[in-house]
Each structure stands twice: as C-alpha cells, then as structure tokens.
PDB file of C-alpha atoms in Angstrom:
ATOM      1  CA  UNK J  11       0.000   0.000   0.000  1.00 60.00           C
ATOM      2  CA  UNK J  12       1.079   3.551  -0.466  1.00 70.00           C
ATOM      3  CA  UNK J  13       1.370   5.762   2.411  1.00 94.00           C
ATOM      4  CA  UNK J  14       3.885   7.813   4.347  1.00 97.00           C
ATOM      5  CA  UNK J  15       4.958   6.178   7.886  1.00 97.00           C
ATOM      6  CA  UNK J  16       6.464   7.372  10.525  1.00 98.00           C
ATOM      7  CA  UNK J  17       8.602   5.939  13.508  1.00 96.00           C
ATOM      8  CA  UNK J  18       8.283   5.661  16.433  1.00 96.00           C
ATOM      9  CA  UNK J  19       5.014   6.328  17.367  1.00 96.00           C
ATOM     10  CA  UNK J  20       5.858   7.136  21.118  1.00 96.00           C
ATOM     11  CA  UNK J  21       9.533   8.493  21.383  1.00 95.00           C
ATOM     12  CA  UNK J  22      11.196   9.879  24.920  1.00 93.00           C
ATOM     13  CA  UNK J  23      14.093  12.189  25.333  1.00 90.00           C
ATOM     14  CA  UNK J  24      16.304  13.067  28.271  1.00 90.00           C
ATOM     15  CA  UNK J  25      17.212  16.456  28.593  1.00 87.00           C
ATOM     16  CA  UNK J  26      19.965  17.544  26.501  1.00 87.00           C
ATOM     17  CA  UNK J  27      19.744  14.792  24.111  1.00 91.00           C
ATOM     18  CA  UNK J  28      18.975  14.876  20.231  1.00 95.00           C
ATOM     19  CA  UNK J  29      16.451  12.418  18.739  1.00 96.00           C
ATOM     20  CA  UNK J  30      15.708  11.732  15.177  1.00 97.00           C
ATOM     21  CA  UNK J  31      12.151  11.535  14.033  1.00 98.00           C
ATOM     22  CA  UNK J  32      11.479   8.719  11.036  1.00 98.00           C
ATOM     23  CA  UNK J  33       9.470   9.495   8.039  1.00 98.00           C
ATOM     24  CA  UNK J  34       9.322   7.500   5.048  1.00 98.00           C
ATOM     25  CA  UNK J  35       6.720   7.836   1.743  1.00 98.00           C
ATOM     26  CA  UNK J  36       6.392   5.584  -0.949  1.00 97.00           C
ATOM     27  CA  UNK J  37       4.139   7.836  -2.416  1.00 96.00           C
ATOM     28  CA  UNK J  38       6.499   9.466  -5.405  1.00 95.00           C
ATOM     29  CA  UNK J  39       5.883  13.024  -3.924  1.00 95.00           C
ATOM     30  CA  UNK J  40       8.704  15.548  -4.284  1.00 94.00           C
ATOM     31  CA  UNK J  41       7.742  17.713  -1.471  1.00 94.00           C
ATOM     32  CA  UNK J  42       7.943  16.534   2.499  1.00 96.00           C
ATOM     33  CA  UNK J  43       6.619  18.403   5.308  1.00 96.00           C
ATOM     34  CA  UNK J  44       7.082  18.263   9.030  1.00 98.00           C
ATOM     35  CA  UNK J  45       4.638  19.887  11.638  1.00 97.00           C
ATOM     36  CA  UNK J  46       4.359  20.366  14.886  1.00 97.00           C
ATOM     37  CA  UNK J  47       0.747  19.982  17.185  1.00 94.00           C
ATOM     38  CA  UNK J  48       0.124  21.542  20.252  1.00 91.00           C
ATOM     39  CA  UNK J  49      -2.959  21.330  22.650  1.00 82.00           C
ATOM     40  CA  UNK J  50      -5.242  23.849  21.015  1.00 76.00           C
ATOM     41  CA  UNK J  51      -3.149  25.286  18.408  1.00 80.00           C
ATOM     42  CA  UNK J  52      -3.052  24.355  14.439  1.00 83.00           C
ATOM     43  CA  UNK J  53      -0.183  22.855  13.088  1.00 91.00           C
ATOM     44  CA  UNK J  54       2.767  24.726  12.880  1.00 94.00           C
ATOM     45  CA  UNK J  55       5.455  24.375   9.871  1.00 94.00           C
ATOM     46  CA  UNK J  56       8.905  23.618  11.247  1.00 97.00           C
ATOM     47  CA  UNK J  57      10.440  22.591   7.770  1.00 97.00           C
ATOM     48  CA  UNK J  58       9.338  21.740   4.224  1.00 95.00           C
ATOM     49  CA  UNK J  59      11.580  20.128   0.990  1.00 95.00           C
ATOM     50  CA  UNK J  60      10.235  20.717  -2.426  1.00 92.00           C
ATOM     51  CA  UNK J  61      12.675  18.546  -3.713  1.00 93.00           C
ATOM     52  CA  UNK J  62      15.863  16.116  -2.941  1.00 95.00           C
ATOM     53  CA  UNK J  63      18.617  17.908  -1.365  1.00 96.00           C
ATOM     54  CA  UNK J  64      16.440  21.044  -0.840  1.00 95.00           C
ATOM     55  CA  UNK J  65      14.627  22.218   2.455  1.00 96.00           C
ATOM     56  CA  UNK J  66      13.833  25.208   3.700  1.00 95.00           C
ATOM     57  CA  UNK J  67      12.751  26.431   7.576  1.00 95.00           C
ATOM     58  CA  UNK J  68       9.229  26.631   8.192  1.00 94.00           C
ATOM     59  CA  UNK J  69       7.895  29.150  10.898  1.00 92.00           C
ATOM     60  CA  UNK J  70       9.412  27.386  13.852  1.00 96.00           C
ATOM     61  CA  UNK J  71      12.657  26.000  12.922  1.00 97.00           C
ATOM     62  CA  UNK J  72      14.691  27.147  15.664  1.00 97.00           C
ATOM     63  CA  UNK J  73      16.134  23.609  17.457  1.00 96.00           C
ATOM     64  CA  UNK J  74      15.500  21.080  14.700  1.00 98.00           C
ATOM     65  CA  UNK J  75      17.258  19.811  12.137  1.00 98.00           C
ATOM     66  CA  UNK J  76      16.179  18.135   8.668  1.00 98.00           C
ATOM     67  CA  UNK J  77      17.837  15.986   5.620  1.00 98.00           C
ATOM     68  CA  UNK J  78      16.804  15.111   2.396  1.00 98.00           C
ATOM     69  CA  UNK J  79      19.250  12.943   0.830  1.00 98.00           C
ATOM     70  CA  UNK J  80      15.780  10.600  -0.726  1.00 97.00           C
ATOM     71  CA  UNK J  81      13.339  11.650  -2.128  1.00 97.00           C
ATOM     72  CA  UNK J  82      11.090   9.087   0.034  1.00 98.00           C
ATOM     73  CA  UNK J  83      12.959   9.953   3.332  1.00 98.00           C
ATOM     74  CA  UNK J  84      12.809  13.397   5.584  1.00 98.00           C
ATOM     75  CA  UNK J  85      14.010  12.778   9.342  1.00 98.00           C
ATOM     76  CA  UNK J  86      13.628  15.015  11.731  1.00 98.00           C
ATOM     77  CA  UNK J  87      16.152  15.599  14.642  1.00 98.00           C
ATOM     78  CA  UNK J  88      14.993  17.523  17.497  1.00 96.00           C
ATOM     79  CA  UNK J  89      18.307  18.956  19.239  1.00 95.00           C
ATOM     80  CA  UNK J  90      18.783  20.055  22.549  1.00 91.00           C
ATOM     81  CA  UNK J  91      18.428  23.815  21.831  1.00 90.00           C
ATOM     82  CA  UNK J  92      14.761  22.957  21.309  1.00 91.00           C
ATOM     83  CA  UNK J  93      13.224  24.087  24.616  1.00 88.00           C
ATOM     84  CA  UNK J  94       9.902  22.711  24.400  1.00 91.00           C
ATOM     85  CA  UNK J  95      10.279  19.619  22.134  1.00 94.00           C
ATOM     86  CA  UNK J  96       7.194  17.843  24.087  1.00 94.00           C
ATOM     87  CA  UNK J  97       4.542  17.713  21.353  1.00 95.00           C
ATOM     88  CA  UNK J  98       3.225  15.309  18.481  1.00 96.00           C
ATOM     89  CA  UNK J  99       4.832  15.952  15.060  1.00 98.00           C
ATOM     90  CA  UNK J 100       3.393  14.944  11.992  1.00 98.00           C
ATOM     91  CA  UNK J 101       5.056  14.413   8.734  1.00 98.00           C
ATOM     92  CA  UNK J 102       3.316  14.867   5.340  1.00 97.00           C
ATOM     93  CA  UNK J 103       3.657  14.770   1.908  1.00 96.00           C
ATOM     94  CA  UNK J 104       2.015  15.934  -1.538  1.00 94.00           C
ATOM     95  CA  UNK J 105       2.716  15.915  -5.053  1.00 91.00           C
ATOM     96  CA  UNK J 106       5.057  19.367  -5.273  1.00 80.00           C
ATOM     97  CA  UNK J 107       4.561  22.321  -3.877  1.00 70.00           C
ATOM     98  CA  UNK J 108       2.531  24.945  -6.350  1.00 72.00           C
ATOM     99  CA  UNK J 109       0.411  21.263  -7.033  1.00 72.00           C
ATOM    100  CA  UNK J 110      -2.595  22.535  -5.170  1.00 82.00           C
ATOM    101  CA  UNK J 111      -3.482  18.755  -4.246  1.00 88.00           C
ATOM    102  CA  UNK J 112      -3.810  17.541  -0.020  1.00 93.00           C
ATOM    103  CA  UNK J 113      -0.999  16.857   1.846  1.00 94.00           C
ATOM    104  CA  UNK J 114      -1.036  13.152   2.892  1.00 96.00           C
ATOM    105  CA  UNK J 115      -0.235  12.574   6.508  1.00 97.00           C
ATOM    106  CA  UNK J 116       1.511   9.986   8.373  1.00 97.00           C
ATOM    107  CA  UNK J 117       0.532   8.304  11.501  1.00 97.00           C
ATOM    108  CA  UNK J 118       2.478  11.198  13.961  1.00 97.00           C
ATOM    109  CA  UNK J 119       5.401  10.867  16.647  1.00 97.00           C
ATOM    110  CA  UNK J 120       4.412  11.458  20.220  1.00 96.00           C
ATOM    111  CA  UNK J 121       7.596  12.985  21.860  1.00 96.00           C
ATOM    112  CA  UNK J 122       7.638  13.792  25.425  1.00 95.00           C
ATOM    113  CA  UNK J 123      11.000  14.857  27.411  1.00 90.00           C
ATOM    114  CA  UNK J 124      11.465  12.742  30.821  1.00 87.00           C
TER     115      UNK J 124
ATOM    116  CA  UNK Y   4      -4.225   9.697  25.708  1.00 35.00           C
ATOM    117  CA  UNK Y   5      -3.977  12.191  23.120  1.00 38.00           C
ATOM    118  CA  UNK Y   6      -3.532  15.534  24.437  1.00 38.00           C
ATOM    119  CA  UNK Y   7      -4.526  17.245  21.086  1.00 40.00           C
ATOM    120  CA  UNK Y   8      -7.705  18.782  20.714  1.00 45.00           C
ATOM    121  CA  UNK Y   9      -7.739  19.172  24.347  1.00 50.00           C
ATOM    122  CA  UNK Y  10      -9.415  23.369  24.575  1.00 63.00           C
ATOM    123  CA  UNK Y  11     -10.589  23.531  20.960  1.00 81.00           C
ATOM    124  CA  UNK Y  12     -14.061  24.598  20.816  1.00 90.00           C
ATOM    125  CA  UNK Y  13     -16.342  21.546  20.606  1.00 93.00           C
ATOM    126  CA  UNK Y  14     -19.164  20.742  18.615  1.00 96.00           C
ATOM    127  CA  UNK Y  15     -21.998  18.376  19.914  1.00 97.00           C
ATOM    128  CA  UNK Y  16     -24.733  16.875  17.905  1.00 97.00           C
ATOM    129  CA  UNK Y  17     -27.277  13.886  18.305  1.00 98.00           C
ATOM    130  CA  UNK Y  18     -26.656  11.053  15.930  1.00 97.00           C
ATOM    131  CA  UNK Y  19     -28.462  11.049  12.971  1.00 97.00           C
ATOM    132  CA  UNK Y  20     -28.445  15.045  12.746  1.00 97.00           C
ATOM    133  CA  UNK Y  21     -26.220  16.904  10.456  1.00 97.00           C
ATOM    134  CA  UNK Y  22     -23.741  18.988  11.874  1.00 97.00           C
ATOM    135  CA  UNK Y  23     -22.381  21.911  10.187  1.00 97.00           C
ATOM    136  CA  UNK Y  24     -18.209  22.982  11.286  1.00 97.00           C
ATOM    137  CA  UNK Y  25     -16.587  26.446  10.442  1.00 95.00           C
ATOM    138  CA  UNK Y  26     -13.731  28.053   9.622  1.00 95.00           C
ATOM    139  CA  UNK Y  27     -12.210  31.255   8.475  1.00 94.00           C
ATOM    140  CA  UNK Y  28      -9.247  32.016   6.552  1.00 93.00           C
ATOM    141  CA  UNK Y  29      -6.780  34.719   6.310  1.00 91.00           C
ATOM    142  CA  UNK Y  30      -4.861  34.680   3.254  1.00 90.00           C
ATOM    143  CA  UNK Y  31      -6.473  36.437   0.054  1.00 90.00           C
ATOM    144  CA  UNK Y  32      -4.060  34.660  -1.702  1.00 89.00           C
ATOM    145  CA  UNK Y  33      -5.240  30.841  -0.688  1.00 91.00           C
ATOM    146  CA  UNK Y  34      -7.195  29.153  -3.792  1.00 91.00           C
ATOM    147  CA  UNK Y  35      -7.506  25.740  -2.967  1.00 94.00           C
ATOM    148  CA  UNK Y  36      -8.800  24.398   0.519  1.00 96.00           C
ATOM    149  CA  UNK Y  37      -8.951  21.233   2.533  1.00 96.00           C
ATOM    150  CA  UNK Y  38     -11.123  19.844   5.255  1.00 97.00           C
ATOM    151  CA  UNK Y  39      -9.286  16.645   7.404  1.00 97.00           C
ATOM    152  CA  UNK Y  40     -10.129  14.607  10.253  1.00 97.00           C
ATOM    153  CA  UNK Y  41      -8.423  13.959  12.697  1.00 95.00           C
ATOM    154  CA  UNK Y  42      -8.891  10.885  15.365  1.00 94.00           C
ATOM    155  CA  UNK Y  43      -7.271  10.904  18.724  1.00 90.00           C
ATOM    156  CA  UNK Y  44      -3.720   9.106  18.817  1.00 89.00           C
ATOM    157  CA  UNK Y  45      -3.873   9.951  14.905  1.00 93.00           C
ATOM    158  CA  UNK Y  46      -2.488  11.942  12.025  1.00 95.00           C
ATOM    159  CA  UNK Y  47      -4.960  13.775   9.644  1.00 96.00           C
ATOM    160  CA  UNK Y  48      -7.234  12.267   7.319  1.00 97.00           C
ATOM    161  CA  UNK Y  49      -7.936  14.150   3.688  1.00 96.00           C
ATOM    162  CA  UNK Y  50     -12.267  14.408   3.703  1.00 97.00           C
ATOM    163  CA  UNK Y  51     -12.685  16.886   0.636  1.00 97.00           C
ATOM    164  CA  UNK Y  52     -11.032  19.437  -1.204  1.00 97.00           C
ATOM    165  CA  UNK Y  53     -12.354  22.594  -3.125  1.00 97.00           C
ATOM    166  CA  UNK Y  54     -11.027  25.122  -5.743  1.00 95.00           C
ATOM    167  CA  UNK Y  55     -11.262  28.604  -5.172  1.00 94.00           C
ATOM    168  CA  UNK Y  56     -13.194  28.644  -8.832  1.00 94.00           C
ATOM    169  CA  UNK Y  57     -15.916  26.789  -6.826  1.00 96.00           C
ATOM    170  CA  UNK Y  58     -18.273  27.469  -3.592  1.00 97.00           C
ATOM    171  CA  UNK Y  59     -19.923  24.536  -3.219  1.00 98.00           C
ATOM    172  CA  UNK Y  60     -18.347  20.673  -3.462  1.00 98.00           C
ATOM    173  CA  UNK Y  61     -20.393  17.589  -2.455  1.00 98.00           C
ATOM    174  CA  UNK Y  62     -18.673  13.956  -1.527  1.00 96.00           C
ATOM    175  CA  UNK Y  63     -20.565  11.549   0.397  1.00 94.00           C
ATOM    176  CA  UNK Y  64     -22.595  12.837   3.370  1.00 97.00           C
ATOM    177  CA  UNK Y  65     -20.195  15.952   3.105  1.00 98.00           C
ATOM    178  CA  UNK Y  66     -20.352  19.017   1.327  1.00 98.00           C
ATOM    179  CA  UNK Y  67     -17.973  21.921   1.679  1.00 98.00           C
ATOM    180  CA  UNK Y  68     -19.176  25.358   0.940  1.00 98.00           C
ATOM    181  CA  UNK Y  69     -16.652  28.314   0.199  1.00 97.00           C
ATOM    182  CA  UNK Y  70     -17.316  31.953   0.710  1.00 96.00           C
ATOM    183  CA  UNK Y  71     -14.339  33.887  -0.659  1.00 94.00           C
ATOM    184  CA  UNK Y  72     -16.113  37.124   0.063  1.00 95.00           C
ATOM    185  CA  UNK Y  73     -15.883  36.663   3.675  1.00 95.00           C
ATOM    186  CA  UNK Y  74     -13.001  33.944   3.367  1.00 95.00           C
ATOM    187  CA  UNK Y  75     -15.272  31.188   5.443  1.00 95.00           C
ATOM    188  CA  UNK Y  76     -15.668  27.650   4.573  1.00 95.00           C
ATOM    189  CA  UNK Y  77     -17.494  25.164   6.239  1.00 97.00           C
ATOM    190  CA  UNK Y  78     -18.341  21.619   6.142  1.00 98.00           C
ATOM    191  CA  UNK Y  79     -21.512  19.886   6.480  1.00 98.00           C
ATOM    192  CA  UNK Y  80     -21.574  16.191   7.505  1.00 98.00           C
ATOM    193  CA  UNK Y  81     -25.097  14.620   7.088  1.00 98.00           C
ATOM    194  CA  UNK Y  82     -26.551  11.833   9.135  1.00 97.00           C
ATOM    195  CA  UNK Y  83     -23.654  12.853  11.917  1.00 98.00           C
ATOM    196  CA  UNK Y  84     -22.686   9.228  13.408  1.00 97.00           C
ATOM    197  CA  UNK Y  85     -20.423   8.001  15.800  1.00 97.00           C
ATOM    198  CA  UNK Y  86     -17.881   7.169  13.623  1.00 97.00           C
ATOM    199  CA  UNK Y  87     -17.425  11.147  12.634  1.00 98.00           C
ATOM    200  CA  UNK Y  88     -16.097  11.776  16.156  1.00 97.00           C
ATOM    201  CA  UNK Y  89     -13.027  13.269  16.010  1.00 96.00           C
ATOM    202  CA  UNK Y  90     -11.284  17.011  15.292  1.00 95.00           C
ATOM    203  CA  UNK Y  91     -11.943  18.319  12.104  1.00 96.00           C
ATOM    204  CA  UNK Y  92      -9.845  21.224  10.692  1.00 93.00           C
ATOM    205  CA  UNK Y  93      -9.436  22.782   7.746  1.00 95.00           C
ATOM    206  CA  UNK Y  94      -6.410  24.116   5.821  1.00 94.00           C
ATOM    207  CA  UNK Y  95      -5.841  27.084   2.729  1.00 93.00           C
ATOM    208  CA  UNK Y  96      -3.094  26.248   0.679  1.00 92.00           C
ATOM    209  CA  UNK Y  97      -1.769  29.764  -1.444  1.00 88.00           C
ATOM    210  CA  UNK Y  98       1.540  31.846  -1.746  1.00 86.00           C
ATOM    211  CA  UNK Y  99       2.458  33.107   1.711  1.00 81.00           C
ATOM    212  CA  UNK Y 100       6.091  35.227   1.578  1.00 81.00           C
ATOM    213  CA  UNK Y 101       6.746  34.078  -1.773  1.00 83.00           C
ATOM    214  CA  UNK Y 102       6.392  30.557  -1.147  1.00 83.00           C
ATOM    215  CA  UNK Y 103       2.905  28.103  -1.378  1.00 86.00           C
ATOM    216  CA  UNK Y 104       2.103  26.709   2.015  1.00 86.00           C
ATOM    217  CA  UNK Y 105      -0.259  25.132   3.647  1.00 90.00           C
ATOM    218  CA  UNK Y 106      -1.952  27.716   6.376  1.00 91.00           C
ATOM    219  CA  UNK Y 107      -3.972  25.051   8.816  1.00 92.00           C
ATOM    220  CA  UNK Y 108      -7.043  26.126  11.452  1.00 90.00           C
ATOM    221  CA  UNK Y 109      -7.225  24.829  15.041  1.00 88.00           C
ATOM    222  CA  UNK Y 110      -9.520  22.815  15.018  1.00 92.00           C
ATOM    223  CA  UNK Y 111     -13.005  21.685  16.258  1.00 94.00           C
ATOM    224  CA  UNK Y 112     -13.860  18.699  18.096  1.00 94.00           C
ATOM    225  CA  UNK Y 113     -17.205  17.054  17.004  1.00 97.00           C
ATOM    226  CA  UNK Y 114     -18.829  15.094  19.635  1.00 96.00           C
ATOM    227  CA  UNK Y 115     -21.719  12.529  18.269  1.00 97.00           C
ATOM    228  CA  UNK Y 116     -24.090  11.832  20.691  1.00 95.00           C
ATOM    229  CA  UNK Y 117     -26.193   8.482  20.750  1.00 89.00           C
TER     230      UNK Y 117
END
C-alpha cells in the first residue's frame, strides 16, 4: 500500500539529548513536510523540501534539524536547543509544492522529554 | 491519551443530525482548501477538497461550501454518526512570503451523541 509512515510512534528524550524523528513515503511526492501539534493550536510548519537535497525552515525551525538525501525519506532531529520539544509531530507529503493537491499525513510521533 | 484537541471549541450533535463545522481564513491569496479529520492518537485524514473557482463541493454525506467574500468555509456532515467523532480542521493552501504553504485552522472537536 502507499502511504507515508512514521517511527516511532511514542519516542522519549532526556534532557539535553537529540532524537531523530522517522518518516518514510512511498508515495512518489517531491515535497515533504514536518509539523508540529500543540494542545489547542493548528499545526505549525517547522520545515518543508520541495525537492531532494532542498529544504527550507518553516515558521518554527529554531532547534531542529532536517535531511533530504531521498526523495522518500525526511528525518527530523529535534536537538537540545529545542526548549519545548514535548509535542506530536506529523510528517506529510504531496505531489510538489505549487500542485494545489492535499498533503497526505503519516501516523504522527508522540515525543515527550522525561 | 492524546492531548490534542484538548481546549478547541467543541461541537456536539445527536446522531443522525447533520452537523455543520466552520472556519475562516486569512490569506487572500489561498485558492484551494482542505477539510481533514483527525482521530485521537492519529495523524490527519484528507475528507474533501475545493477550488477557489468553486463554492460549493459535495462527496458523500459531506459538502464543503466556500465563501471567498468573507473567506469562510465550512463543512456539512449529514446523518452525523459516531464514527465522525473526532477534530476536524481545515487548511488554505496559497503563496504566503513568496512561497505556497499550507496555512492550517485549530480545530473543532465534534462530539456525536447516541
């Protein structure tokens, strides 16, 4: 089946440490996403790629990092300089940006900081 | 559980009525426009779409309306059911700074009563 996934589903991180968020899509789209959800708030762009070995910050980039070395793959580290990492992040995906088709979600990572 | 959705404004409705969600948008720019659903513990599910060179779409038991006058769009969900608990949101996709993005709404939880 086609779909984006992404792992883990539950992820915890001690203080000071960096994780790295897993999303794959075996959906052929050029352009990745990753958000971030908060209680109450929509989602909130940390970075996009329109295309391999492209990505640019979204509106709260400030303590993550992102690669795009495949065109299926788009990880997701959340460093240490990232105050308030506890939230779910989602990754997505659609056709290209400019394509004006829906963004196809994955399943989300639940990260809390112990 | 899932923490998401947790002081978004909530929508309840007996089964079998239809239930009617808004949302407004900013950007004058936006021209296409999603509605998703989102279940707790979940990432977003696509419902319908519409183009801004349309103000009404129907799929099945939902319709979307669009109102560019006023940028509003809603979505109507007939026969409500149990099954269509969950936060819906919707999303305006259109050049923001130069570059397209998705712009997404908070969210409202719909609670189907039996």
């Amino acid at each position: 089946d086609g779909g984006i996934t992404q792992s883990p589903k539950y992820l915890f991180r001690k203080e000071g440490q960096n994780v790295t968020l897993s999303c794959e899509q075996n959906l052929n789209h050029d352009a990745m996403y990753w958000y971030r959800q908060d209680p109450g708030q929509g989602l909130r762009l940390i970075y996009y790629s329109q295309i391999v070995n492209d990505f640019q910050k979204g509106d709260i980039a400030e303590g993550y990092s992102v690669s795009r070395e495949k065109k299926e793959s788009f990880p997701l580290t959340v460093t240490s300089a990232q105050k308030n990492p506890t939230a779910f992040y989602l990754c997505a995906s659609s056709i290209a940006t400019g394509g004006h088709t829906e963004a196809f979600f994955g399943q989300g990572t639940r990260l809390t900081v112990v | 559980g899932e923490s998401v959705g947790l002081h978004l404004p909530t929508l309840s409705v007996q089964e079998g009525d239809n239930s009617i969600i808004n949302c407004a948008y900013s950007n004058s720019a936006s021209d296409y426009f999603i509605w998703y659903k989102q279940e707790s513990g979940k990432g977003p599910q696509f419902i319908i779409d519409i183009r801004s060179n349309m103000d009404k779409r129907q799929g099945q038991r939902v319709t979307v309306l669009l109102n560019k006058t006023v940028k509003h769009l809603s979505l109507q969900i007939a026969a409500t059911q149990p099954g269509d608990s969950a936060v819906y949101f919707c999303a305006d996709y259109g050049i923001t700074s130069g570059t397209y993005k998705y712009i997404f709404g908070t969210g409202t939880r719909l609670k189907v009563l039996a």
